[in-house]
mmCIF file of C-alpha atoms in Angstrom:
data_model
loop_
_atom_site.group_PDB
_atom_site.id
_atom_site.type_symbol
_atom_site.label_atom_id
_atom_site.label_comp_id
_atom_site.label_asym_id
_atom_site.label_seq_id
_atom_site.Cartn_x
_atom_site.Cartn_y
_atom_site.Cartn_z
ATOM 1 C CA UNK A 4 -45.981 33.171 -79.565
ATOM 2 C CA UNK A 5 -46.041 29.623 -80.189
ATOM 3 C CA UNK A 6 -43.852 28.065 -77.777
ATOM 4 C CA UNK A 7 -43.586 24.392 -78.485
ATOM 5 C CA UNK A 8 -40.145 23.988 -79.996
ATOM 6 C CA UNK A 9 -38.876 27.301 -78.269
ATOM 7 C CA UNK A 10 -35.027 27.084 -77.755
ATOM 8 C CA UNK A 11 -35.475 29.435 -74.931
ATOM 9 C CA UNK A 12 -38.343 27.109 -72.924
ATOM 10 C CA UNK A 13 -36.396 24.230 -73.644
ATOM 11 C CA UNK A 14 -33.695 25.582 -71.719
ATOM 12 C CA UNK A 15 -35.661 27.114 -69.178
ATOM 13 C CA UNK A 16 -33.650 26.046 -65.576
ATOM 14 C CA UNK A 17 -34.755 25.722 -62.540
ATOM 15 C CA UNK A 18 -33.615 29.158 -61.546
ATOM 16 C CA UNK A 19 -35.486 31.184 -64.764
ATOM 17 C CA UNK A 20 -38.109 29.330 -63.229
ATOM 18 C CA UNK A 21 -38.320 30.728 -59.777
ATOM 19 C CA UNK A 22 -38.135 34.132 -62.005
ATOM 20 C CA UNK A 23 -40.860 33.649 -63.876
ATOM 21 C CA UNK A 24 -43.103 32.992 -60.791
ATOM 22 C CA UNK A 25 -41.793 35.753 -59.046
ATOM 23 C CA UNK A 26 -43.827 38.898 -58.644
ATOM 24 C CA UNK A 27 -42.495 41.632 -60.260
ATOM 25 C CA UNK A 28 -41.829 43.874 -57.094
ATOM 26 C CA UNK A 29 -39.590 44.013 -54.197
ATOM 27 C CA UNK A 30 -38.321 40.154 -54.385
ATOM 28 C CA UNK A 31 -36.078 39.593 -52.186
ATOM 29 C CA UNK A 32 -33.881 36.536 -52.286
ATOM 30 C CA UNK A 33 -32.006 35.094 -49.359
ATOM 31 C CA UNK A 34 -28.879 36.848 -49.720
ATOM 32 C CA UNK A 35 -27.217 34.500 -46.430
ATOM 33 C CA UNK A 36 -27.636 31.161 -47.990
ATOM 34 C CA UNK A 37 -27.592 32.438 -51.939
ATOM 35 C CA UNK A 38 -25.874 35.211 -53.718
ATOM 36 C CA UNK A 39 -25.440 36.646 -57.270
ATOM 37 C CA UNK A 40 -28.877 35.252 -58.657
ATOM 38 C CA UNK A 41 -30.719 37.754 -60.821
ATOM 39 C CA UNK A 42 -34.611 37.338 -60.505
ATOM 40 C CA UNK A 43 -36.607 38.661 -62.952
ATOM 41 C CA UNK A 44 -39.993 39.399 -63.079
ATOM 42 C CA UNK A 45 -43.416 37.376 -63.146
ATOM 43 C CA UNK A 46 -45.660 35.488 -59.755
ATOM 44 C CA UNK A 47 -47.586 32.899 -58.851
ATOM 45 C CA UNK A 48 -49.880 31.466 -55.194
ATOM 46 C CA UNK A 49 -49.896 29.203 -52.831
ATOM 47 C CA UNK A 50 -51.381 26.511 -50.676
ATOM 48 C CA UNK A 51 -51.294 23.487 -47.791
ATOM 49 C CA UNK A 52 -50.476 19.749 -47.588
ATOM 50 C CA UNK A 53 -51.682 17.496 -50.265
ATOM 51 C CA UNK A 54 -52.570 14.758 -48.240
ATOM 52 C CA UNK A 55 -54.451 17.221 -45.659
ATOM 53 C CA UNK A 56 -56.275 18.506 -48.539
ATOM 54 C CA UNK A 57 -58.077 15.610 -49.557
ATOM 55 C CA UNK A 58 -59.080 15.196 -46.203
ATOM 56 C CA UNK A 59 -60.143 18.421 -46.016
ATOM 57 C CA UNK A 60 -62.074 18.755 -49.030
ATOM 58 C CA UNK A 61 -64.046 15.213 -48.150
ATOM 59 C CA UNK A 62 -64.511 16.910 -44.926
ATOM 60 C CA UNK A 63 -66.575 20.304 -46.287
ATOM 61 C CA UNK A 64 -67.504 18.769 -49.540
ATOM 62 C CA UNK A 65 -68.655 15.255 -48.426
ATOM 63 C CA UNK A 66 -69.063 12.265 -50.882
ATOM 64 C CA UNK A 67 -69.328 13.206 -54.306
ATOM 65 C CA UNK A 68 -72.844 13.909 -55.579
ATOM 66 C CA UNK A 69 -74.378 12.003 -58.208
ATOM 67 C CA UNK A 70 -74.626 15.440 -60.027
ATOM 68 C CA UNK A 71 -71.298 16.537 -59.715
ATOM 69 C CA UNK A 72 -69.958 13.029 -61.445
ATOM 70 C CA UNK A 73 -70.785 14.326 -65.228
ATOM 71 C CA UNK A 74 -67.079 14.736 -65.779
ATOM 72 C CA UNK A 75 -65.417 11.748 -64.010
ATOM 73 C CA UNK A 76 -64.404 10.235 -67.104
ATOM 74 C CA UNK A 77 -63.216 13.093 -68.964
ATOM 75 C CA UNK A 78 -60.545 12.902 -72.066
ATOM 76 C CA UNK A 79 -59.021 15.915 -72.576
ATOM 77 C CA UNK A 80 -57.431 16.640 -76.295
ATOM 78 C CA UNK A 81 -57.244 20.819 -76.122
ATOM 79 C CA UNK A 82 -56.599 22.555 -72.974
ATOM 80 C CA UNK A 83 -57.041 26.506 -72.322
ATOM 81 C CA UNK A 84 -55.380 27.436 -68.794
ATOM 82 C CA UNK A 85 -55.507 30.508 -67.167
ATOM 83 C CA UNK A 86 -52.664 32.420 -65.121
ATOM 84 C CA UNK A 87 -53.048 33.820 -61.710
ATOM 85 C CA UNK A 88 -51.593 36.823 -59.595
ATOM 86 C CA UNK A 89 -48.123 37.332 -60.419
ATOM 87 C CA UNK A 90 -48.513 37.127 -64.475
ATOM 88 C CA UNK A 91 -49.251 40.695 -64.585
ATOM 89 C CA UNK A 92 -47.066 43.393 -66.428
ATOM 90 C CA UNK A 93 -47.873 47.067 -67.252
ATOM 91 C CA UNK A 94 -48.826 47.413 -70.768
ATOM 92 C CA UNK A 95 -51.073 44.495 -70.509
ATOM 93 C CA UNK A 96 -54.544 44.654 -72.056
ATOM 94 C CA UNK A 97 -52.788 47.575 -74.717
ATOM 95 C CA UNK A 98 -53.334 45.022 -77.387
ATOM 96 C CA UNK A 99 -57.251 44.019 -76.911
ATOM 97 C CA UNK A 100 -57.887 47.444 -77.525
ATOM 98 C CA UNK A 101 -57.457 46.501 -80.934
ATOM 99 C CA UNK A 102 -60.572 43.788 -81.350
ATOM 100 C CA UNK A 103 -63.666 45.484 -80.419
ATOM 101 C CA UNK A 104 -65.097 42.112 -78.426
ATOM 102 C CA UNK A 105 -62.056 42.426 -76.250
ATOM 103 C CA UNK A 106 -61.936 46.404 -75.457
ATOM 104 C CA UNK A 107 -65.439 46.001 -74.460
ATOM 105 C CA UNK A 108 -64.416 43.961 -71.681
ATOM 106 C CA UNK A 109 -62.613 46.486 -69.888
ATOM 107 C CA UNK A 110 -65.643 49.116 -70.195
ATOM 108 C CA UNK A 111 -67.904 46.652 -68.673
ATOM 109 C CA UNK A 112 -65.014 46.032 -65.897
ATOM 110 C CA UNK A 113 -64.710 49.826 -65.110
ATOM 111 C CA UNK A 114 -68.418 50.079 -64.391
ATOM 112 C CA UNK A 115 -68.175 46.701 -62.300
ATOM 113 C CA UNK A 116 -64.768 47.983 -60.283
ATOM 114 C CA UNK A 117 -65.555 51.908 -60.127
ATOM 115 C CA UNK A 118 -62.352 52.457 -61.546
ATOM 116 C CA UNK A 119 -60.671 52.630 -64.664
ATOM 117 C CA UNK A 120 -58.769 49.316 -65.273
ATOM 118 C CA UNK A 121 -57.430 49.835 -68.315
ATOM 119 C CA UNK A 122 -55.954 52.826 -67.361
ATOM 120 C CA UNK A 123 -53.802 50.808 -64.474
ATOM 121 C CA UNK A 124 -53.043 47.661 -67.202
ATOM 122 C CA UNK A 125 -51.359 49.869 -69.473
ATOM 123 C CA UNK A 126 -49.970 53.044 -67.630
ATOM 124 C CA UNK A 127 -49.390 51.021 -64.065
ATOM 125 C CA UNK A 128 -48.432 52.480 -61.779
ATOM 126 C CA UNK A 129 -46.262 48.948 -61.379
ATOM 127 C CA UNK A 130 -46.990 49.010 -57.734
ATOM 128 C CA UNK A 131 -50.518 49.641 -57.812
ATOM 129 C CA UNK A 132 -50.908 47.213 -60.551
ATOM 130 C CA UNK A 133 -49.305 44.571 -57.888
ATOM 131 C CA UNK A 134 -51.699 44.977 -55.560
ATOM 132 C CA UNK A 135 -53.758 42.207 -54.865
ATOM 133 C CA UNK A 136 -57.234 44.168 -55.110
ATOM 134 C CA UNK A 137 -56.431 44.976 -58.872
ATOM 135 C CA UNK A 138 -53.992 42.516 -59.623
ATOM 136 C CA UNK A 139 -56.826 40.111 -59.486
ATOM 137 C CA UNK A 140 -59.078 41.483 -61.736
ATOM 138 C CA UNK A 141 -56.608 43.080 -64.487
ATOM 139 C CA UNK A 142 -55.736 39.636 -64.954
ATOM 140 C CA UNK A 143 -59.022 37.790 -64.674
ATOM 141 C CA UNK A 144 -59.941 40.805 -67.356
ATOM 142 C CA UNK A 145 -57.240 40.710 -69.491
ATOM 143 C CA UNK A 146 -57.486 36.519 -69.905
ATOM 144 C CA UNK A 147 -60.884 36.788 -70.842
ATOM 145 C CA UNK A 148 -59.494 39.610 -73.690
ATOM 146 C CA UNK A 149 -56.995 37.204 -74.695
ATOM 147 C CA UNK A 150 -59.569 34.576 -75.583
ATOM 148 C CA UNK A 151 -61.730 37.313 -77.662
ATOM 149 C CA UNK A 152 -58.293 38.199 -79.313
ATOM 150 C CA UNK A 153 -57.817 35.187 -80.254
ATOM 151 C CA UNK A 154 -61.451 34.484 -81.552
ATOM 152 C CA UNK A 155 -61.151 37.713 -83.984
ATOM 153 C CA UNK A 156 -57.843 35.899 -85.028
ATOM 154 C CA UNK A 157 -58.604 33.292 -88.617
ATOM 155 C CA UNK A 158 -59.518 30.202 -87.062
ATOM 156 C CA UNK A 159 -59.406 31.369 -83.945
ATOM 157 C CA UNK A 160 -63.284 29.995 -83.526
ATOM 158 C CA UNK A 161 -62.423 26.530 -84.500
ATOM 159 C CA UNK A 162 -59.437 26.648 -81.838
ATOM 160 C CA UNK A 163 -61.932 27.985 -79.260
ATOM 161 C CA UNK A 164 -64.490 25.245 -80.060
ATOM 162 C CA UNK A 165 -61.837 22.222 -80.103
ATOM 163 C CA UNK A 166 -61.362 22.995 -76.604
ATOM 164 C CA UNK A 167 -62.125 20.217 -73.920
ATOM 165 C CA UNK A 168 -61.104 21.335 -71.126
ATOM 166 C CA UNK A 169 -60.085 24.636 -69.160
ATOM 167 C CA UNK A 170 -58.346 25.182 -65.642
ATOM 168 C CA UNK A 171 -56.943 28.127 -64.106
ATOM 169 C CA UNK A 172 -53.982 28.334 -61.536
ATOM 170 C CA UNK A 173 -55.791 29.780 -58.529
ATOM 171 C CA UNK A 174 -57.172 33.149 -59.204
ATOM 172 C CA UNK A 175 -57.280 31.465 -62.898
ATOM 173 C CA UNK A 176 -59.524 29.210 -61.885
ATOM 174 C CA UNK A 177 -62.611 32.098 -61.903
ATOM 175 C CA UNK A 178 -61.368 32.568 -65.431
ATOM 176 C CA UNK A 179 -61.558 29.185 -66.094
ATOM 177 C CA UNK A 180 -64.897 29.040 -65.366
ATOM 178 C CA UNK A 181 -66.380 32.344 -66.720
ATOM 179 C CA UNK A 182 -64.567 30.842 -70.144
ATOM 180 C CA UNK A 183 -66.971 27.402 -69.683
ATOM 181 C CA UNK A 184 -69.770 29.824 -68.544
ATOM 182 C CA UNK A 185 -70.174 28.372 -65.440
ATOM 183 C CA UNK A 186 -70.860 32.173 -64.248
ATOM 184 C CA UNK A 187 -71.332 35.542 -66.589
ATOM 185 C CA UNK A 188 -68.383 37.768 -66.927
ATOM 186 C CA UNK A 189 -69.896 40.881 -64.896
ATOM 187 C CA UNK A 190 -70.231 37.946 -62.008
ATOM 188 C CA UNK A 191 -67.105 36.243 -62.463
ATOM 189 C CA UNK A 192 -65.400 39.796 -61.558
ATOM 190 C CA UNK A 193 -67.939 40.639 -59.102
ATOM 191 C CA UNK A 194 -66.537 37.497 -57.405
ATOM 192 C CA UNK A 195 -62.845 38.157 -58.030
ATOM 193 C CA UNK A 196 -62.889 41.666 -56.888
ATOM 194 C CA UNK A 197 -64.355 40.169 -53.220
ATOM 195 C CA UNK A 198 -61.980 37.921 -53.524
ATOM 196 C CA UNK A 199 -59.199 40.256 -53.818
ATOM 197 C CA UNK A 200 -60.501 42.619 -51.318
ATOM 198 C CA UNK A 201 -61.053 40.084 -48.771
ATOM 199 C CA UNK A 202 -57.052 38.157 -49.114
ATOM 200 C CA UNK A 203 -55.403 41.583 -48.457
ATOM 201 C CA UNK A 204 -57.730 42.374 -45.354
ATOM 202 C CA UNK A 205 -57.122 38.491 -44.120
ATOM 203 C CA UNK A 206 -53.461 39.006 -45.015
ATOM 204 C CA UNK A 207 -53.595 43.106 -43.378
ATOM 205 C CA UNK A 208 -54.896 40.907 -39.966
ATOM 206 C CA UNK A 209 -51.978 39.219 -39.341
ATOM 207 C CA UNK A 210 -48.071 38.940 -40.148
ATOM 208 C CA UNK A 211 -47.384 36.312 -43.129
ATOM 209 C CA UNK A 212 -45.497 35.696 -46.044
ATOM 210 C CA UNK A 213 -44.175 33.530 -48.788
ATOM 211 C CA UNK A 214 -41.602 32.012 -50.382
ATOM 212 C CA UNK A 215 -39.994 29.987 -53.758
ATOM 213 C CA UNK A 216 -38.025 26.711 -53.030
ATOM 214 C CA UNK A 217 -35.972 26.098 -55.682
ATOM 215 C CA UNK A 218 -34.045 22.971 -56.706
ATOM 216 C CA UNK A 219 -36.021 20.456 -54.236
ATOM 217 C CA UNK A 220 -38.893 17.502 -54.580
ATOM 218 C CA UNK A 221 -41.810 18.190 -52.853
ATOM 219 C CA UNK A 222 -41.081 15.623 -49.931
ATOM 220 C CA UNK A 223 -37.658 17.696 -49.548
ATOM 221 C CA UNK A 224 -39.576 20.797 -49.007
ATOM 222 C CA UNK A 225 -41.546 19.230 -46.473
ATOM 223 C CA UNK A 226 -38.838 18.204 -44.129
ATOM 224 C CA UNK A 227 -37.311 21.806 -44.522
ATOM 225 C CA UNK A 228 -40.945 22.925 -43.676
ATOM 226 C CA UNK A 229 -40.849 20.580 -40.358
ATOM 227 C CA UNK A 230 -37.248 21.675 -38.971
ATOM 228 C CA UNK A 231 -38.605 25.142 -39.759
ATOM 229 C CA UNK A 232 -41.470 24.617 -37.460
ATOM 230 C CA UNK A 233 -39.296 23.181 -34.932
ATOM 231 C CA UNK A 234 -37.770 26.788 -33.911
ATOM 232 C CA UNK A 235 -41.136 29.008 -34.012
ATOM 233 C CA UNK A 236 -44.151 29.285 -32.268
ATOM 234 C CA UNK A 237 -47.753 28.284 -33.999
ATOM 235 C CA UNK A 238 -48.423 31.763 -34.808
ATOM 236 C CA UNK A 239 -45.736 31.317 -36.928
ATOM 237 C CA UNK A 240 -45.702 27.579 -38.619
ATOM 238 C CA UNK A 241 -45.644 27.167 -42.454
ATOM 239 C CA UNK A 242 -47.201 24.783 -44.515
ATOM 240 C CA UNK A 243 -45.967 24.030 -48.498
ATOM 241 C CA UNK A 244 -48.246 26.649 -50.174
ATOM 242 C CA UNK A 245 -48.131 26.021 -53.680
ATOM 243 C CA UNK A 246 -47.505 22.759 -55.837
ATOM 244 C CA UNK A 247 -46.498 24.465 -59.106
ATOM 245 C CA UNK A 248 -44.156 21.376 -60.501
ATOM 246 C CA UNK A 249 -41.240 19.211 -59.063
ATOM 247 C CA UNK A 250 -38.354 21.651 -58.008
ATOM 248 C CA UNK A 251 -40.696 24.482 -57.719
ATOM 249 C CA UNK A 252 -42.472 24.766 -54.322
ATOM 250 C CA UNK A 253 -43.770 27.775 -52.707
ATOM 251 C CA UNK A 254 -44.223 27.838 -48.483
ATOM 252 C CA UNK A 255 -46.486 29.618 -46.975
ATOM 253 C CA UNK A 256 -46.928 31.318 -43.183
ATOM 254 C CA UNK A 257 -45.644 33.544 -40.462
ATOM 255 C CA UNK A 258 -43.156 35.561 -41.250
ATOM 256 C CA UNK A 259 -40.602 33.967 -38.465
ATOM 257 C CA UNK A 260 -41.586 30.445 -40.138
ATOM 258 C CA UNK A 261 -40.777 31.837 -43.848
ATOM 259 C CA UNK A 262 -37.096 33.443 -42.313
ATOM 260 C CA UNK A 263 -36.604 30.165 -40.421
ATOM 261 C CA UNK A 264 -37.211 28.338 -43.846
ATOM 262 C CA UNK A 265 -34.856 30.887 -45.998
ATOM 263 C CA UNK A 266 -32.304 30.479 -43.598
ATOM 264 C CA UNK A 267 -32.478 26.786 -43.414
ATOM 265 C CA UNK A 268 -32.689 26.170 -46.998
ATOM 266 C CA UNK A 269 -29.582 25.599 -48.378
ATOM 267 C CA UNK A 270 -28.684 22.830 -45.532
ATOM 268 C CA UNK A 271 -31.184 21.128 -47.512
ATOM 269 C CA UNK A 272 -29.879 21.667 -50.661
ATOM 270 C CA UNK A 273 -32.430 24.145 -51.903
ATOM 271 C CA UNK A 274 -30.899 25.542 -54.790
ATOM 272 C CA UNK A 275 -32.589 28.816 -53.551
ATOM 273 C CA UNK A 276 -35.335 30.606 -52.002
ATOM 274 C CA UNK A 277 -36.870 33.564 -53.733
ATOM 275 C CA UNK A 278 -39.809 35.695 -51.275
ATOM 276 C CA UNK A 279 -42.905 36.388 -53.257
ATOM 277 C CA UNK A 280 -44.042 40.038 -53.793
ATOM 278 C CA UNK A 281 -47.889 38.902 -52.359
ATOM 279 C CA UNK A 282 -49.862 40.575 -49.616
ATOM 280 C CA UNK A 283 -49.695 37.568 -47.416
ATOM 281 C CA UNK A 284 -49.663 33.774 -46.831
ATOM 282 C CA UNK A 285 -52.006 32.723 -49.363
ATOM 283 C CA UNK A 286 -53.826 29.423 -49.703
ATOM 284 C CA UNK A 287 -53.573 28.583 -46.036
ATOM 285 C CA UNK A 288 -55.453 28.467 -42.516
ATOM 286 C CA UNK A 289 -54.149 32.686 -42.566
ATOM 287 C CA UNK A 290 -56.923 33.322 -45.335
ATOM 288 C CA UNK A 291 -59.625 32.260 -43.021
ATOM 289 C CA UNK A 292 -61.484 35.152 -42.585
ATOM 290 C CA UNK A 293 -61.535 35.314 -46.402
ATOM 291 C CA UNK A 294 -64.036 32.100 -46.657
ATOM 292 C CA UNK A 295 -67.285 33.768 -44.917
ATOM 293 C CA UNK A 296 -66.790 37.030 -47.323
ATOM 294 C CA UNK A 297 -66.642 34.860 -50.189
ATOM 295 C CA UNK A 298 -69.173 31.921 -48.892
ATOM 296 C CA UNK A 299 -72.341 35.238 -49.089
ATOM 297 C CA UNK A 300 -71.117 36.427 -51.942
ATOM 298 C CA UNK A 301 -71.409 32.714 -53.942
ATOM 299 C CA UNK A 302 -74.248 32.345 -52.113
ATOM 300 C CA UNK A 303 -75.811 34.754 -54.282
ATOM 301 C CA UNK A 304 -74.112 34.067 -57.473
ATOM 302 C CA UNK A 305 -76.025 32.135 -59.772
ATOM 303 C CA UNK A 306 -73.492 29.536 -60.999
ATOM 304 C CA UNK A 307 -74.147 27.068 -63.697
ATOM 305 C CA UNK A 308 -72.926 23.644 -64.675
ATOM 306 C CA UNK A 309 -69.661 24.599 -66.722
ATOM 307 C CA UNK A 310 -70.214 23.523 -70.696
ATOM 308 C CA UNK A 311 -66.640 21.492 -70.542
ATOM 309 C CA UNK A 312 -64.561 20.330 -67.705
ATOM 310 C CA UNK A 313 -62.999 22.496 -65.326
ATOM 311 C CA UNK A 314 -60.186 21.172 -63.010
ATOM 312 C CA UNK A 315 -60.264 22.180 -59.705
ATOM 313 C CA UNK A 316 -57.180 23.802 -58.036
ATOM 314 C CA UNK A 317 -58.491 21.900 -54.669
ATOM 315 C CA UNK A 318 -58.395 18.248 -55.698
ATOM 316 C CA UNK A 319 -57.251 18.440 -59.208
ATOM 317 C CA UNK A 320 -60.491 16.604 -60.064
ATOM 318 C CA UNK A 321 -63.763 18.582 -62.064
ATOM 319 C CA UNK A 322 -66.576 18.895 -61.150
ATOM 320 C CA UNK A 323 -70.516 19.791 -62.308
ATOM 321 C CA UNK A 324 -72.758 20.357 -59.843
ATOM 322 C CA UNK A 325 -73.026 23.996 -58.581
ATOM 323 C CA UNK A 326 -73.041 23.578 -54.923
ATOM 324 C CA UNK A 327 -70.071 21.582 -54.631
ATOM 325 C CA UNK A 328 -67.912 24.639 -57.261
ATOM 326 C CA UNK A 329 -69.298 27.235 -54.656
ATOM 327 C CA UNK A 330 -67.877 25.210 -51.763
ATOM 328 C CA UNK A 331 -64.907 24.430 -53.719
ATOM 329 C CA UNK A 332 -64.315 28.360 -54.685
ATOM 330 C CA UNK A 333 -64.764 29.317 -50.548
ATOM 331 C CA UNK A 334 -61.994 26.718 -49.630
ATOM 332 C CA UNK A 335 -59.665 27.498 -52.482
ATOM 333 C CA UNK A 336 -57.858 30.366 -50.605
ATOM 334 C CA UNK A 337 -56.840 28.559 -47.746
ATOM 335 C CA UNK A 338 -56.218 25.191 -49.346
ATOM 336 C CA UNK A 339 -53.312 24.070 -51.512
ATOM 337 C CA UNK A 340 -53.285 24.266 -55.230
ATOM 338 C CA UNK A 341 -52.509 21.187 -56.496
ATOM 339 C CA UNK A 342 -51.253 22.617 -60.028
ATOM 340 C CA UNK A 343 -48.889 19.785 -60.466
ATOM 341 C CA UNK A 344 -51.163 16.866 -59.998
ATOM 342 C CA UNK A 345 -54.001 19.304 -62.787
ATOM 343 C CA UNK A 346 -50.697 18.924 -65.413
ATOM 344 C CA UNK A 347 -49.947 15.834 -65.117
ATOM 345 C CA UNK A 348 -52.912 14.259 -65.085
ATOM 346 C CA UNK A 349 -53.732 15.903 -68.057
ATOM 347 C CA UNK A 350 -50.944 14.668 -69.818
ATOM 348 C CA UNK A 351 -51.490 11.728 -68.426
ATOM 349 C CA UNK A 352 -54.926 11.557 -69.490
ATOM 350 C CA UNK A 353 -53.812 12.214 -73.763
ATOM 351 C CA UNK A 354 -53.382 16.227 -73.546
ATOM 352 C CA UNK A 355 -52.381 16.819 -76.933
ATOM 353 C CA UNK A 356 -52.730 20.671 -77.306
ATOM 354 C CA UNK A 357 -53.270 23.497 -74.554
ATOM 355 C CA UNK A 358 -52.988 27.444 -75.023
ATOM 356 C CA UNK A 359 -52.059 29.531 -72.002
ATOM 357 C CA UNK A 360 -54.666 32.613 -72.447
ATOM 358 C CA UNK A 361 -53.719 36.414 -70.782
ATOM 359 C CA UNK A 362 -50.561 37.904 -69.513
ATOM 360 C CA UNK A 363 -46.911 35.890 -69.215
ATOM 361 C CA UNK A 364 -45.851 32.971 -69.757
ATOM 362 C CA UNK A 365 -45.340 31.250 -66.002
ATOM 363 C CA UNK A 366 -48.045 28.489 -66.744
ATOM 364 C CA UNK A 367 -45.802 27.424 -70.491
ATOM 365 C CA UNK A 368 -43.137 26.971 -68.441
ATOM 366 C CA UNK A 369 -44.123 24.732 -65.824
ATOM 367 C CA UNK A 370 -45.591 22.993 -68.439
ATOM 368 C CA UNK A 371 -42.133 22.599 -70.465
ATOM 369 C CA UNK A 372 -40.524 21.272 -67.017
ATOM 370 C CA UNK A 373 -42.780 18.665 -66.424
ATOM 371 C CA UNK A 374 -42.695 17.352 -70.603
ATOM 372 C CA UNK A 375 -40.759 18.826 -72.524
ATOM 373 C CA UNK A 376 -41.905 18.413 -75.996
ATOM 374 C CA UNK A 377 -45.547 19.563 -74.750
ATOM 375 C CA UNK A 378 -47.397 21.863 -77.101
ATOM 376 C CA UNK A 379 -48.352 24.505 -75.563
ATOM 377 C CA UNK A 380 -48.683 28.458 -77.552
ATOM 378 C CA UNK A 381 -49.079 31.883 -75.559
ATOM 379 C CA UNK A 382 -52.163 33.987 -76.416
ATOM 380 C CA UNK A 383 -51.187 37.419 -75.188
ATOM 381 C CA UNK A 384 -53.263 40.198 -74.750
#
């Protein structure tokens, strides 16, 4: 659906927002400090501290590389971007099946996973299809469908080629680069699947969760994170998780630090807090034991400068040489994704076009809330 002068997008508040980012199962909203709110379905991750990121990305990346400068000066005209976990819906992947390019996607991925995807996509189980382990993949799959849907489409191939530049909010970011074959498919999943795996056993380890903020800036949300850290123990602490767009802020962390943040919310004039359906505190120091598991398995991946720019959910900057996008991909999962800064400095930059490729429509919407008259079209699958 082409969403650029959608009456519905244009209205979309603050509150349809923190719907539309919401996983589809068991949300729970903070029934103390907000009541009578109906959240729908949809879901996206989180991450850390912007400052601390840069820091911590100079840190384990070190200068910039010559090599990894071929992009600095980028002009983006046509953007694809790619959803993450949280976008996916049973019955996804049902249409695909229609363009031979795309259905063959989903064979290779059952060979590759040991199980039948498709089957899950379209038939669910709902709750199984939440899952991080196959969340992941369906919708790393399922992107990658959309794009061969829309190449069968008439000029579909000319759309493809205009594009400039690609970007993926966090899991998205894989697809992102299997689209500017930076990596093959079958390795792009091989990747995500680890990648899955190894969140829920970091997130199995320990007690964490997350959580929406709706209605503040981000400098709001970080004084609400402060006072929450104030009354728990550093077990417990939370970090701002997630920068989707202004108003829309997920927190990340122990489980006493999330409560402590749902209960303190509304004294901040939070508009509310929505808990995210996710396995865990994503995109922060509680993925640790993630990085090592993923670190040996990019260690053997053969990656590839990407043909077109790829922004990084890290430091919203792209990058080209190999090493630095393997070191990049092992941090992602415990730093934050700076999803905010990637839109508007695309904008910024002369964005004139971009296509959200796979299931939902979370990453249109952001979009819409940070400029409104963007043109931006939905390329289901």
């Amino acid at each position: 659906m082409h969403t650029s002068h959608h009456p519905l997008i244009l209205r979309t508040s603050l509150a349809t927002m923190a719907a539309s980012i919401a996983l589809p199962s068991s949300i729970s909203l903070n029934s103390s400090s907000f009541s009578g709110i109906r959240i729908g379905a949809g879901a996206q991750l989180g991450v850390r501290n912007f400052g601390q990121s840069r820091v911590s990305m100079a840190a384990s990346v070190g200068q910039t590389l010559q090599s990894d400068a071929l992009f600095a000066d980028y002009k983006p005209s046509s953007a694809f971007l790619f959803p993450g976990q949280g976008a996916q819906a049973v019955g996804m992947g049902k249409e695909a099946q229609s363009v031979p390019a795309a259905a063959e996607l989903y064979k290779k991925a059952n060979d590759i996973l040991g199980f039948d995807l498709l089957d899950v996509c379209i038939n669910g189980p709902k709750e199984k299809l939440d899952s991080t382990v196959i969340s992941q993949p369906a919708i790393y799959v399922t992107s990658l469908a959309a794009v061969e849907l829309l190449r069968a489409r008439e000029g579909g191939q000319l759309i493809i080629d205009s594009v400039d530049v690609t970007c993926g909010l966090s899991l998205g970011e894989y697809t992102a680069l299997a689209f500017a074959e930076s990596f093959s498919f079958e390795d792009g999943l091989k990747l995500v699947k680890l990648r899955g795996e190894a969140m829920q056993a970091a997130a199995d380890a320990a007690k964490s969760a997350m959580v929406s903020v709706i209605g503040l800036d981000s400098d709001k949300v970080q004084q609400l994170c402060d006072a929450a850290n104030e009354e728990v123990d550093e077990a417990n602490k939370v970090q701002i998780a997630n920068y989707l767009c202004t108003g829309n802020y997920a927190v990340s962390g122990g489980v006493k630090g999330i409560e402590a943040v749902e209960a303190k919310a509304k004294s901040f004039k939070a508009r509310m807090t929505v808990r995210l359906a996710v396995a865990g505190a994503f995109h922060t120091s509680f993925m640790e034991p993630a990085v090592s598991r993923l670190e040996a398995k990019l260690a053997e991946t053969q990656i590839r400068t990407p043909r077109i720019p790829v922004i990084s959910n890290v430091d919203a900057q792209p990058h080209s040489d190999p090493e630095t996008i393997k070191k990049i991909l092992a941090r992602q999962v415990t730093s934050p994704v700076q999803w905010e800064t990637t839109v508007k400095t695309l904008l910024g930059k002369g964005l004139k076009k971009s296509y959200e490729l796979g299931p939902g429509k979370v990453i249109a919407g952001i979009v819409k809330r940070m400029e409104r008259n963007a043109d931006i079209e939905n390329i289901a699958a």
